[in-house]
Amino acid sequence: MFNSIRVRLTLWYLLVFGSLLVGFSSYIESSLARDLREQFDTSLLRTSRTTANYFSEFVERKNVAGGARETILEMKLEKLGAAIFQGNELLATSGEEVNRAMRSAGSRPAPMFTTDPNLHKRLVVFPFQAEGGKYTVGILAPLNELEGQIGRMRNIILFGLPAAILFAAAGGFLLVRKSLEPLVTISEQAERISAKNLHERLTVANPNDELGRLAAIFNALLARLDASFRVMREFIADASHELRTPLAIMQGESDVALSRDKTIEDYKQTLHIVRGQTKRMARIVSDMLSLARADAGVQHLRVEELYLNDLVEECCQAAQALAHPKGVQLAWEASDDISFRGDEELLKRMAVNLLDNAIHYTQPGGMVNVKLTSDQSLALLIISDTGIGIPEECVGRVFDRFYRVDKSRARAAGGSGLGLAIVRLAAESHHGSVDVVSQPGRGSTFTVSLPLQT
Ligand SMILES: Nc1ncnc2c1ncn2[C@@H]1O[C@H](COP(=O)(O)OP(=O)(O)O)[C@@H](O)[C@H]1O
Ligand SMILES: [Mg+2]
């Protein structure tokens, strides 16, 4: 039960509200009771003063004893209990109780109140002078009515308080439930979203409040997840498709070879094809592995000191074997030594992939130019060709995995669409970048920039 935020919030609310309410009502109760008692005393004092004034008039008419008696009767003070003394001499009284109370209180120069807890009555003793004589009037009033009033007020508070707390609890619970409702909706919706329906989003009632912002953050997270899931799915689909082609070729070739007796030459031919396809598969798998490792952040660079110019020259010489038979002219501008710290294997794959592409996508009779330059901070490898170029709308995508402008043509050329992805991986692994500028029909220029002193 305490695991529910709703219950916890309600309890906290009750604790705070309840203690406030208890504190406030006890303050009200005590101050009201004090006011009622003060009012009671004030009215007793007023009665005693009026009595004294009234009595003084009789004294002036020299009718002392009768005056005292009449005063008590006329003021209807019998039911309260009143007595008038002159010094110690009792002039008139309405009962024994008040006499006794006044005697035990004694005479004072100023008005005085005492409470008799046994009788449950309050006594006011009021001294006054009339015609030179010293008198005291005493009034003994029952406290029942006052205590009754105070008791009733206390009861109201005592019964009202739990009721108020109960209502507060119910109200608090409803309030908390209402404010947490969007959270419940969010969690229910989130529960329904899995890898299969990652495109779904949480509904945002008010994007500007706290929960709206939470939902928006969640939606952004879903969008990123959705995007990376889609990339992953595409990658897997593309990879399977890519691997299926060489497998189908190998299967077809071996089926034909096994279907009937062949000459040694035919078998050799078949094995040749199988080997070619195996190589192709091996290259695809190794490229995929490199990319997967880089994605997972476990790519290990074997960094060593090398000369970029030697590395590029070596690759150019190897590429000649491809360019020459095709009738593409490969020109390589020798450059000064450029010392570099990097992974030789990966950098070679980068250069080879760029040279391969330049030769592949250039018609016989075309040109491929390779240039390596450097200043203090940057080495630039520029490979330009006079080939078919890349349509403008595809330029942004050629570095994507498995992306090819013309699938059938590229595949016939032995490409898998991972070449430029590896080029970008190699450049970025060395804190560099790669760019392409291309004009369809005129040629393309790929530029790799590698920061020196990495
Ligand atoms: N030098 C180039 N000239 C024209 N198009 C190119 C060039 N280099 C790459 N491309 C285009 O970019 C695509 C991706 O290249 P890449 O990743 O090396 O894959 P692949 O060469 O296996 O097709 C190619 O299919 C091709 O359409
Ligand atoms: Mg390629």
PDB file of C-alpha atoms in Angstrom, residues 70-357:
ATOM      1  CA  GLU A  70     -34.462  46.469  48.316  1.00  0.00           C
ATOM      2  CA  THR A  71     -31.409  46.768  46.144  1.00  0.00           C
ATOM      3  CA  ILE A  72     -30.921  43.030  46.148  1.00  0.00           C
ATOM      4  CA  LEU A  73     -34.617  42.392  45.494  1.00  0.00           C
ATOM      5  CA  GLU A  74     -35.015  45.062  42.819  1.00  0.00           C
ATOM      6  CA  MET A  75     -31.911  44.086  40.997  1.00  0.00           C
ATOM      7  CA  LYS A  76     -33.324  40.503  41.075  1.00  0.00           C
ATOM      8  CA  LEU A  77     -30.011  39.323  42.407  1.00  0.00           C
ATOM      9  CA  GLU A  78     -31.520  36.606  44.610  1.00  0.00           C
ATOM     10  CA  LYS A  79     -31.173  33.891  42.048  1.00  0.00           C
ATOM     11  CA  LEU A  80     -27.505  34.822  41.612  1.00  0.00           C
ATOM     12  CA  GLY A  81     -26.864  35.172  45.328  1.00  0.00           C
ATOM     13  CA  ALA A  82     -25.873  38.659  46.532  1.00  0.00           C
ATOM     14  CA  ALA A  83     -24.935  40.288  49.802  1.00  0.00           C
ATOM     15  CA  ILE A  84     -24.096  43.803  50.964  1.00  0.00           C
ATOM     16  CA  PHE A  85     -21.827  44.439  53.923  1.00  0.00           C
ATOM     17  CA  GLN A  86     -21.000  47.624  55.756  1.00  0.00           C
ATOM     18  CA  GLY A  87     -17.538  46.880  57.135  1.00  0.00           C
ATOM     19  CA  ASN A  88     -18.026  43.464  58.701  1.00  0.00           C
ATOM     20  CA  GLU A  89     -21.723  43.946  59.279  1.00  0.00           C
ATOM     21  CA  LEU A  90     -24.050  42.132  56.945  1.00  0.00           C
ATOM     22  CA  LEU A  91     -26.726  44.505  55.698  1.00  0.00           C
ATOM     23  CA  ALA A  92     -28.649  42.214  53.410  1.00  0.00           C
ATOM     24  CA  THR A  93     -28.215  38.864  51.711  1.00  0.00           C
ATOM     25  CA  SER A  94     -30.040  36.444  49.486  1.00  0.00           C
ATOM     26  CA  GLY A  95     -28.537  33.356  51.079  1.00  0.00           C
ATOM     27  CA  GLU A  96     -25.954  31.782  53.361  1.00  0.00           C
ATOM     28  CA  GLU A  97     -23.659  30.681  50.525  1.00  0.00           C
ATOM     29  CA  VAL A  98     -22.781  34.172  49.435  1.00  0.00           C
ATOM     30  CA  ASN A  99     -22.209  35.328  53.022  1.00  0.00           C
ATOM     31  CA  ARG A 100     -19.780  32.502  53.623  1.00  0.00           C
ATOM     32  CA  ALA A 101     -18.039  33.064  50.367  1.00  0.00           C
ATOM     33  CA  MET A 102     -17.635  36.760  51.071  1.00  0.00           C
ATOM     34  CA  ARG A 103     -16.359  36.180  54.570  1.00  0.00           C
ATOM     35  CA  SER A 104     -13.710  33.767  53.408  1.00  0.00           C
ATOM     36  CA  ALA A 105     -12.744  36.156  50.640  1.00  0.00           C
ATOM     37  CA  GLY A 106     -12.333  39.028  53.143  1.00  0.00           C
ATOM     38  CA  SER A 107     -12.530  42.659  52.215  1.00  0.00           C
ATOM     39  CA  ARG A 108     -10.272  44.198  49.605  1.00  0.00           C
ATOM     40  CA  PRO A 109      -9.667  47.730  48.461  1.00  0.00           C
ATOM     41  CA  ALA A 110     -10.315  46.763  44.816  1.00  0.00           C
ATOM     42  CA  PRO A 111     -12.837  44.544  43.074  1.00  0.00           C
ATOM     43  CA  MET A 112     -11.842  40.885  43.250  1.00  0.00           C
ATOM     44  CA  PHE A 113     -12.927  37.626  41.647  1.00  0.00           C
ATOM     45  CA  THR A 114     -12.664  34.161  43.150  1.00  0.00           C
ATOM     46  CA  THR A 115     -13.961  30.808  42.018  1.00  0.00           C
ATOM     47  CA  ASP A 116     -15.338  28.247  44.424  1.00  0.00           C
ATOM     48  CA  PRO A 117     -14.705  24.896  42.794  1.00  0.00           C
ATOM     49  CA  ASN A 118     -16.966  23.030  45.237  1.00  0.00           C
ATOM     50  CA  LEU A 119     -19.971  25.217  44.622  1.00  0.00           C
ATOM     51  CA  HIS A 120     -18.971  25.670  41.004  1.00  0.00           C
ATOM     52  CA  LYS A 121     -19.655  29.348  41.366  1.00  0.00           C
ATOM     53  CA  ARG A 122     -17.804  32.587  40.787  1.00  0.00           C
ATOM     54  CA  LEU A 123     -17.737  35.388  43.344  1.00  0.00           C
ATOM     55  CA  VAL A 124     -17.111  39.045  42.703  1.00  0.00           C
ATOM     56  CA  VAL A 125     -16.407  41.265  45.690  1.00  0.00           C
ATOM     57  CA  PHE A 126     -16.852  44.954  44.908  1.00  0.00           C
ATOM     58  CA  PRO A 127     -15.923  47.561  47.595  1.00  0.00           C
ATOM     59  CA  PHE A 128     -17.486  51.025  47.357  1.00  0.00           C
ATOM     60  CA  GLN A 129     -18.148  54.126  49.444  1.00  0.00           C
ATOM     61  CA  ALA A 130     -21.355  55.981  49.966  1.00  0.00           C
ATOM     62  CA  GLU A 131     -21.882  59.019  52.222  1.00  0.00           C
ATOM     63  CA  GLY A 132     -18.484  58.312  53.868  1.00  0.00           C
ATOM     64  CA  GLY A 133     -19.399  54.720  54.751  1.00  0.00           C
ATOM     65  CA  LYS A 134     -17.448  51.747  53.416  1.00  0.00           C
ATOM     66  CA  TYR A 135     -19.543  49.024  51.853  1.00  0.00           C
ATOM     67  CA  THR A 136     -18.929  45.831  49.961  1.00  0.00           C
ATOM     68  CA  VAL A 137     -21.276  44.172  47.540  1.00  0.00           C
ATOM     69  CA  GLY A 138     -20.691  40.548  46.674  1.00  0.00           C
ATOM     70  CA  ILE A 139     -22.345  38.544  43.922  1.00  0.00           C
ATOM     71  CA  LEU A 140     -22.030  34.775  43.610  1.00  0.00           C
ATOM     72  CA  ALA A 141     -22.934  33.563  40.149  1.00  0.00           C
ATOM     73  CA  PRO A 142     -23.207  29.909  39.031  1.00  0.00           C
ATOM     74  CA  LEU A 143     -20.709  28.880  36.385  1.00  0.00           C
ATOM     75  CA  ASN A 144     -22.939  26.188  34.756  1.00  0.00           C
ATOM     76  CA  GLU A 145     -24.074  28.292  31.866  1.00  0.00           C
ATOM     77  CA  LEU A 146     -20.575  29.528  31.052  1.00  0.00           C
ATOM     78  CA  GLU A 147     -19.086  26.054  31.339  1.00  0.00           C
ATOM     79  CA  GLY A 148     -21.962  24.743  29.226  1.00  0.00           C
ATOM     80  CA  GLN A 149     -21.163  27.253  26.501  1.00  0.00           C
ATOM     81  CA  ILE A 150     -17.485  26.409  26.569  1.00  0.00           C
ATOM     82  CA  GLY A 151     -18.298  22.692  26.570  1.00  0.00           C
ATOM     83  CA  ARG A 152     -20.581  23.042  23.555  1.00  0.00           C
ATOM     84  CA  MET A 153     -17.889  24.886  21.653  1.00  0.00           C
ATOM     85  CA  ARG A 154     -15.364  22.231  22.600  1.00  0.00           C
ATOM     86  CA  ASN A 155     -17.720  19.499  21.392  1.00  0.00           C
ATOM     87  CA  ILE A 156     -18.223  21.208  18.071  1.00  0.00           C
ATOM     88  CA  ILE A 157     -14.479  21.330  17.588  1.00  0.00           C
ATOM     89  CA  LEU A 158     -13.953  17.798  18.871  1.00  0.00           C
ATOM     90  CA  PHE A 159     -16.533  16.258  16.537  1.00  0.00           C
ATOM     91  CA  GLY A 160     -15.931  18.657  13.687  1.00  0.00           C
ATOM     92  CA  LEU A 161     -12.182  18.085  13.623  1.00  0.00           C
ATOM     93  CA  PRO A 162     -12.201  14.366  12.683  1.00  0.00           C
ATOM     94  CA  ALA A 163     -14.942  15.047  10.163  1.00  0.00           C
ATOM     95  CA  ALA A 164     -12.879  17.835   8.602  1.00  0.00           C
ATOM     96  CA  ILE A 165      -9.816  15.578   8.533  1.00  0.00           C
ATOM     97  CA  LEU A 166     -11.869  12.819   6.940  1.00  0.00           C
ATOM     98  CA  PHE A 167     -13.140  15.156   4.242  1.00  0.00           C
ATOM     99  CA  ALA A 168      -9.625  16.462   3.746  1.00  0.00           C
ATOM    100  CA  ALA A 169      -8.370  12.899   3.294  1.00  0.00           C
ATOM    101  CA  ALA A 170     -11.022  12.144   0.698  1.00  0.00           C
ATOM    102  CA  GLY A 171     -10.398  15.459  -1.054  1.00  0.00           C
ATOM    103  CA  GLY A 172      -6.650  14.949  -0.921  1.00  0.00           C
ATOM    104  CA  PHE A 173      -6.930  11.474  -2.365  1.00  0.00           C
ATOM    105  CA  LEU A 174      -9.116  12.698  -5.226  1.00  0.00           C
ATOM    106  CA  LEU A 175      -6.748  15.600  -5.872  1.00  0.00           C
ATOM    107  CA  VAL A 176      -3.685  13.352  -5.937  1.00  0.00           C
ATOM    108  CA  ARG A 177      -5.456  10.837  -8.139  1.00  0.00           C
ATOM    109  CA  LYS A 178      -6.490  13.550 -10.552  1.00  0.00           C
ATOM    110  CA  SER A 179      -3.002  14.986 -10.768  1.00  0.00           C
ATOM    111  CA  LEU A 180      -1.387  11.566 -11.211  1.00  0.00           C
ATOM    112  CA  GLU A 181      -3.879  10.466 -13.854  1.00  0.00           C
ATOM    113  CA  PRO A 182      -1.682  11.588 -16.803  1.00  0.00           C
ATOM    114  CA  LEU A 183       1.196   9.613 -15.293  1.00  0.00           C
ATOM    115  CA  VAL A 184      -0.927   6.479 -15.204  1.00  0.00           C
ATOM    116  CA  THR A 185      -1.946   7.090 -18.808  1.00  0.00           C
ATOM    117  CA  ILE A 186       1.688   7.572 -19.798  1.00  0.00           C
ATOM    118  CA  SER A 187       2.780   4.358 -18.117  1.00  0.00           C
ATOM    119  CA  GLU A 188      -0.092   2.401 -19.661  1.00  0.00           C
ATOM    120  CA  GLN A 189       0.759   3.709 -23.107  1.00  0.00           C
ATOM    121  CA  ALA A 190       4.469   3.111 -22.582  1.00  0.00           C
ATOM    122  CA  GLU A 191       3.720  -0.459 -21.533  1.00  0.00           C
ATOM    123  CA  ARG A 192       2.024  -1.112 -24.856  1.00  0.00           C
ATOM    124  CA  ILE A 193       5.031   0.076 -26.867  1.00  0.00           C
ATOM    125  CA  SER A 194       7.512  -2.657 -27.785  1.00  0.00           C
ATOM    126  CA  ALA A 195      10.090  -3.226 -30.524  1.00  0.00           C
ATOM    127  CA  LYS A 196       7.203  -4.014 -32.887  1.00  0.00           C
ATOM    128  CA  ASN A 197       5.362  -0.728 -32.547  1.00  0.00           C
ATOM    129  CA  LEU A 198       8.193   1.664 -31.779  1.00  0.00           C
ATOM    130  CA  HIS A 199       6.646   4.147 -34.196  1.00  0.00           C
ATOM    131  CA  GLU A 200       3.818   4.782 -31.709  1.00  0.00           C
ATOM    132  CA  ARG A 201       4.061   7.834 -29.473  1.00  0.00           C
ATOM    133  CA  LEU A 202       2.646   8.907 -26.141  1.00  0.00           C
ATOM    134  CA  THR A 203      -0.179  11.404 -26.340  1.00  0.00           C
ATOM    135  CA  VAL A 204       0.803  14.704 -24.798  1.00  0.00           C
ATOM    136  CA  ALA A 205      -2.139  16.577 -23.274  1.00  0.00           C
ATOM    137  CA  ASN A 206      -0.278  19.766 -22.399  1.00  0.00           C
ATOM    138  CA  PRO A 207       3.281  19.914 -23.728  1.00  0.00           C
ATOM    139  CA  ASN A 208       4.176  22.754 -21.371  1.00  0.00           C
ATOM    140  CA  ASP A 209       3.482  21.172 -18.000  1.00  0.00           C
ATOM    141  CA  GLU A 210       5.859  18.826 -16.162  1.00  0.00           C
ATOM    142  CA  LEU A 211       4.178  15.636 -17.337  1.00  0.00           C
ATOM    143  CA  GLY A 212       3.895  16.964 -20.880  1.00  0.00           C
ATOM    144  CA  ARG A 213       7.643  17.554 -20.877  1.00  0.00           C
ATOM    145  CA  LEU A 214       8.239  14.058 -19.503  1.00  0.00           C
ATOM    146  CA  ALA A 215       6.099  12.600 -22.295  1.00  0.00           C
ATOM    147  CA  ALA A 216       7.962  14.697 -24.870  1.00  0.00           C
ATOM    148  CA  ILE A 217      11.330  13.447 -23.566  1.00  0.00           C
ATOM    149  CA  PHE A 218      10.016   9.906 -23.699  1.00  0.00           C
ATOM    150  CA  ASN A 219       8.770  10.445 -27.247  1.00  0.00           C
ATOM    151  CA  ALA A 220      12.166  11.771 -28.309  1.00  0.00           C
ATOM    152  CA  LEU A 221      13.772   8.669 -26.802  1.00  0.00           C
ATOM    153  CA  LEU A 222      11.294   6.483 -28.691  1.00  0.00           C
ATOM    154  CA  ALA A 223      12.096   8.320 -31.917  1.00  0.00           C
ATOM    155  CA  ARG A 224      15.822   7.670 -31.443  1.00  0.00           C
ATOM    156  CA  LEU A 225      15.190   4.017 -30.581  1.00  0.00           C
ATOM    157  CA  ASP A 226      12.882   3.680 -33.556  1.00  0.00           C
ATOM    158  CA  ALA A 227      15.489   5.160 -35.872  1.00  0.00           C
ATOM    159  CA  SER A 228      18.283   2.920 -34.640  1.00  0.00           C
ATOM    160  CA  PHE A 229      16.042  -0.160 -34.743  1.00  0.00           C
ATOM    161  CA  ARG A 230      15.156   0.691 -38.320  1.00  0.00           C
ATOM    162  CA  VAL A 231      18.809   1.111 -39.255  1.00  0.00           C
ATOM    163  CA  MET A 232      19.568  -2.213 -37.601  1.00  0.00           C
ATOM    164  CA  ARG A 233      16.738  -3.997 -39.380  1.00  0.00           C
ATOM    165  CA  GLU A 234      17.773  -2.534 -42.710  1.00  0.00           C
ATOM    166  CA  PHE A 235      21.366  -3.487 -42.037  1.00  0.00           C
ATOM    167  CA  ILE A 236      20.413  -7.083 -41.305  1.00  0.00           C
ATOM    168  CA  ALA A 237      18.142  -7.259 -44.362  1.00  0.00           C
ATOM    169  CA  ASP A 238      20.821  -5.746 -46.599  1.00  0.00           C
ATOM    170  CA  ALA A 239      23.532  -7.984 -45.183  1.00  0.00           C
ATOM    171  CA  SER A 240      21.464 -11.135 -45.724  1.00  0.00           C
ATOM    172  CA  HIS A 241      20.647 -10.014 -49.228  1.00  0.00           C
ATOM    173  CA  GLU A 242      24.292  -9.274 -49.973  1.00  0.00           C
ATOM    174  CA  LEU A 243      25.443 -12.662 -48.717  1.00  0.00           C
ATOM    175  CA  ARG A 244      22.684 -14.513 -50.530  1.00  0.00           C
ATOM    176  CA  THR A 245      23.970 -13.515 -53.967  1.00  0.00           C
ATOM    177  CA  PRO A 246      27.428 -15.132 -53.749  1.00  0.00           C
ATOM    178  CA  LEU A 247      25.913 -18.148 -51.990  1.00  0.00           C
ATOM    179  CA  ALA A 248      23.388 -18.574 -54.811  1.00  0.00           C
ATOM    180  CA  ILE A 249      26.167 -18.328 -57.402  1.00  0.00           C
ATOM    181  CA  MET A 250      28.301 -20.896 -55.590  1.00  0.00           C
ATOM    182  CA  GLN A 251      25.359 -23.241 -55.190  1.00  0.00           C
ATOM    183  CA  GLY A 252      24.359 -22.907 -58.831  1.00  0.00           C
ATOM    184  CA  GLU A 253      27.911 -23.454 -60.063  1.00  0.00           C
ATOM    185  CA  SER A 254      28.483 -26.507 -57.915  1.00  0.00           C
ATOM    186  CA  ASP A 255      25.096 -27.970 -58.852  1.00  0.00           C
ATOM    187  CA  VAL A 256      25.990 -27.662 -62.528  1.00  0.00           C
ATOM    188  CA  ALA A 257      29.453 -29.126 -61.931  1.00  0.00           C
ATOM    189  CA  LEU A 258      28.016 -32.109 -60.095  1.00  0.00           C
ATOM    190  CA  SER A 259      25.140 -32.747 -62.509  1.00  0.00           C
ATOM    191  CA  ARG A 260      27.280 -34.639 -65.020  1.00  0.00           C
ATOM    192  CA  ASP A 261      30.889 -35.484 -65.730  1.00  0.00           C
ATOM    193  CA  LYS A 262      33.031 -32.541 -66.730  1.00  0.00           C
ATOM    194  CA  THR A 263      36.514 -31.966 -67.941  1.00  0.00           C
ATOM    195  CA  ILE A 264      39.223 -30.932 -65.543  1.00  0.00           C
ATOM    196  CA  GLU A 265      39.086 -27.506 -67.184  1.00  0.00           C
ATOM    197  CA  ASP A 266      35.372 -27.178 -66.355  1.00  0.00           C
ATOM    198  CA  TYR A 267      35.972 -28.099 -62.705  1.00  0.00           C
ATOM    199  CA  LYS A 268      38.811 -25.619 -62.521  1.00  0.00           C
ATOM    200  CA  GLN A 269      36.519 -23.015 -63.959  1.00  0.00           C
ATOM    201  CA  THR A 270      33.863 -23.814 -61.328  1.00  0.00           C
ATOM    202  CA  LEU A 271      36.410 -23.699 -58.496  1.00  0.00           C
ATOM    203  CA  HIS A 272      37.648 -20.408 -59.821  1.00  0.00           C
ATOM    204  CA  ILE A 273      34.158 -18.954 -59.598  1.00  0.00           C
ATOM    205  CA  VAL A 274      33.604 -20.459 -56.149  1.00  0.00           C
ATOM    206  CA  ARG A 275      36.864 -18.984 -54.931  1.00  0.00           C
ATOM    207  CA  GLY A 276      35.923 -15.571 -56.323  1.00  0.00           C
ATOM    208  CA  GLN A 277      32.586 -15.645 -54.528  1.00  0.00           C
ATOM    209  CA  THR A 278      34.199 -16.876 -51.306  1.00  0.00           C
ATOM    210  CA  LYS A 279      36.588 -13.936 -51.449  1.00  0.00           C
ATOM    211  CA  ARG A 280      33.714 -11.602 -51.997  1.00  0.00           C
ATOM    212  CA  MET A 281      31.807 -13.040 -49.030  1.00  0.00           C
ATOM    213  CA  ALA A 282      34.889 -12.905 -46.877  1.00  0.00           C
ATOM    214  CA  ARG A 283      35.319  -9.232 -47.730  1.00  0.00           C
ATOM    215  CA  ILE A 284      31.694  -8.439 -46.948  1.00  0.00           C
ATOM    216  CA  VAL A 285      31.848 -10.310 -43.626  1.00  0.00           C
ATOM    217  CA  SER A 286      35.105  -8.639 -42.660  1.00  0.00           C
ATOM    218  CA  ASP A 287      33.698  -5.188 -43.542  1.00  0.00           C
ATOM    219  CA  MET A 288      30.565  -5.906 -41.523  1.00  0.00           C
ATOM    220  CA  LEU A 289      32.679  -7.017 -38.601  1.00  0.00           C
ATOM    221  CA  SER A 290      34.752  -3.823 -38.699  1.00  0.00           C
ATOM    222  CA  LEU A 291      31.628  -1.677 -38.779  1.00  0.00           C
ATOM    223  CA  ALA A 292      29.916  -3.681 -36.029  1.00  0.00           C
ATOM    224  CA  ARG A 293      33.001  -3.406 -33.831  1.00  0.00           C
ATOM    225  CA  ALA A 294      33.162   0.332 -34.377  1.00  0.00           C
ATOM    226  CA  ASP A 295      29.443   0.605 -33.510  1.00  0.00           C
ATOM    227  CA  ALA A 296      29.946  -1.369 -30.330  1.00  0.00           C
ATOM    228  CA  GLY A 297      32.948   0.809 -29.445  1.00  0.00           C
ATOM    229  CA  VAL A 298      35.327  -2.153 -29.306  1.00  0.00           C
ATOM    230  CA  GLN A 299      37.279  -1.312 -32.435  1.00  0.00           C
ATOM    231  CA  HIS A 300      40.992  -1.811 -31.823  1.00  0.00           C
ATOM    232  CA  LEU A 301      43.318   0.384 -33.855  1.00  0.00           C
ATOM    233  CA  ARG A 302      46.837  -0.896 -34.243  1.00  0.00           C
ATOM    234  CA  VAL A 303      48.430   2.511 -34.221  1.00  0.00           C
ATOM    235  CA  GLU A 304      51.983   2.765 -35.524  1.00  0.00           C
ATOM    236  CA  GLU A 305      54.317   5.271 -37.137  1.00  0.00           C
ATOM    237  CA  LEU A 306      54.003   5.203 -40.921  1.00  0.00           C
ATOM    238  CA  TYR A 307      54.501   7.329 -44.012  1.00  0.00           C
ATOM    239  CA  LEU A 308      51.241   8.227 -45.674  1.00  0.00           C
ATOM    240  CA  ASN A 309      52.950   8.843 -49.027  1.00  0.00           C
ATOM    241  CA  ASP A 310      54.422   5.307 -49.035  1.00  0.00           C
ATOM    242  CA  LEU A 311      51.089   3.810 -48.071  1.00  0.00           C
ATOM    243  CA  VAL A 312      49.196   5.629 -50.819  1.00  0.00           C
ATOM    244  CA  GLU A 313      51.848   4.849 -53.394  1.00  0.00           C
ATOM    245  CA  GLU A 314      51.669   1.150 -52.566  1.00  0.00           C
ATOM    246  CA  CYS A 315      47.895   1.177 -52.996  1.00  0.00           C
ATOM    247  CA  CYS A 316      48.184   3.027 -56.302  1.00  0.00           C
ATOM    248  CA  GLN A 317      50.619   0.468 -57.621  1.00  0.00           C
ATOM    249  CA  ALA A 318      48.245  -2.322 -56.656  1.00  0.00           C
ATOM    250  CA  ALA A 319      45.352  -0.455 -58.276  1.00  0.00           C
ATOM    251  CA  GLN A 320      47.250  -0.278 -61.538  1.00  0.00           C
ATOM    252  CA  ALA A 321      46.482  -3.975 -61.960  1.00  0.00           C
ATOM    253  CA  LEU A 322      42.819  -2.978 -62.093  1.00  0.00           C
ATOM    254  CA  ALA A 323      43.093   0.264 -64.034  1.00  0.00           C
ATOM    255  CA  HIS A 324      45.384  -0.918 -66.784  1.00  0.00           C
ATOM    256  CA  PRO A 325      43.259  -3.791 -68.154  1.00  0.00           C
ATOM    257  CA  LYS A 326      40.221  -1.543 -68.088  1.00  0.00           C
ATOM    258  CA  GLY A 327      41.982   1.174 -70.029  1.00  0.00           C
ATOM    259  CA  VAL A 328      41.723   3.735 -67.251  1.00  0.00           C
ATOM    260  CA  GLN A 329      44.734   5.948 -66.738  1.00  0.00           C
ATOM    261  CA  LEU A 330      45.814   6.162 -63.107  1.00  0.00           C
ATOM    262  CA  ALA A 331      48.068   9.139 -62.342  1.00  0.00           C
ATOM    263  CA  TRP A 332      49.853   9.486 -59.044  1.00  0.00           C
ATOM    264  CA  GLU A 333      51.643  12.618 -58.001  1.00  0.00           C
ATOM    265  CA  ALA A 334      54.627  11.806 -55.812  1.00  0.00           C
ATOM    266  CA  SER A 335      54.724  13.833 -52.624  1.00  0.00           C
ATOM    267  CA  ASP A 336      57.134  14.537 -49.793  1.00  0.00           C
ATOM    268  CA  ASP A 337      57.273  12.263 -46.776  1.00  0.00           C
ATOM    269  CA  ILE A 338      54.251  12.631 -44.567  1.00  0.00           C
ATOM    270  CA  SER A 339      54.773  10.944 -41.267  1.00  0.00           C
ATOM    271  CA  PHE A 340      51.572   9.791 -39.570  1.00  0.00           C
ATOM    272  CA  ARG A 341      50.451   7.732 -36.602  1.00  0.00           C
ATOM    273  CA  GLY A 342      47.632   5.373 -37.525  1.00  0.00           C
ATOM    274  CA  ASP A 343      46.372   1.885 -38.303  1.00  0.00           C
ATOM    275  CA  GLU A 344      48.134   0.895 -41.512  1.00  0.00           C
ATOM    276  CA  GLU A 345      45.717  -1.903 -42.358  1.00  0.00           C
ATOM    277  CA  LEU A 346      42.643   0.300 -42.007  1.00  0.00           C
ATOM    278  CA  LEU A 347      44.200   3.218 -43.894  1.00  0.00           C
ATOM    279  CA  LYS A 348      45.115   0.873 -46.751  1.00  0.00           C
ATOM    280  CA  ARG A 349      41.559  -0.421 -46.946  1.00  0.00           C
ATOM    281  CA  MET A 350      40.421   3.177 -47.099  1.00  0.00           C
ATOM    282  CA  ALA A 351      42.722   4.081 -49.990  1.00  0.00           C
ATOM    283  CA  VAL A 352      42.020   0.834 -51.845  1.00  0.00           C
ATOM    284  CA  ASN A 353      38.252   1.301 -51.567  1.00  0.00           C
ATOM    285  CA  LEU A 354      38.482   4.853 -52.934  1.00  0.00           C
ATOM    286  CA  LEU A 355      40.772   3.771 -55.793  1.00  0.00           C
ATOM    287  CA  ASP A 356      38.554   0.763 -56.548  1.00  0.00           C
ATOM    288  CA  ASN A 357      35.516   2.987 -56.822  1.00  0.00           C
TER     289      ASN A 357
END
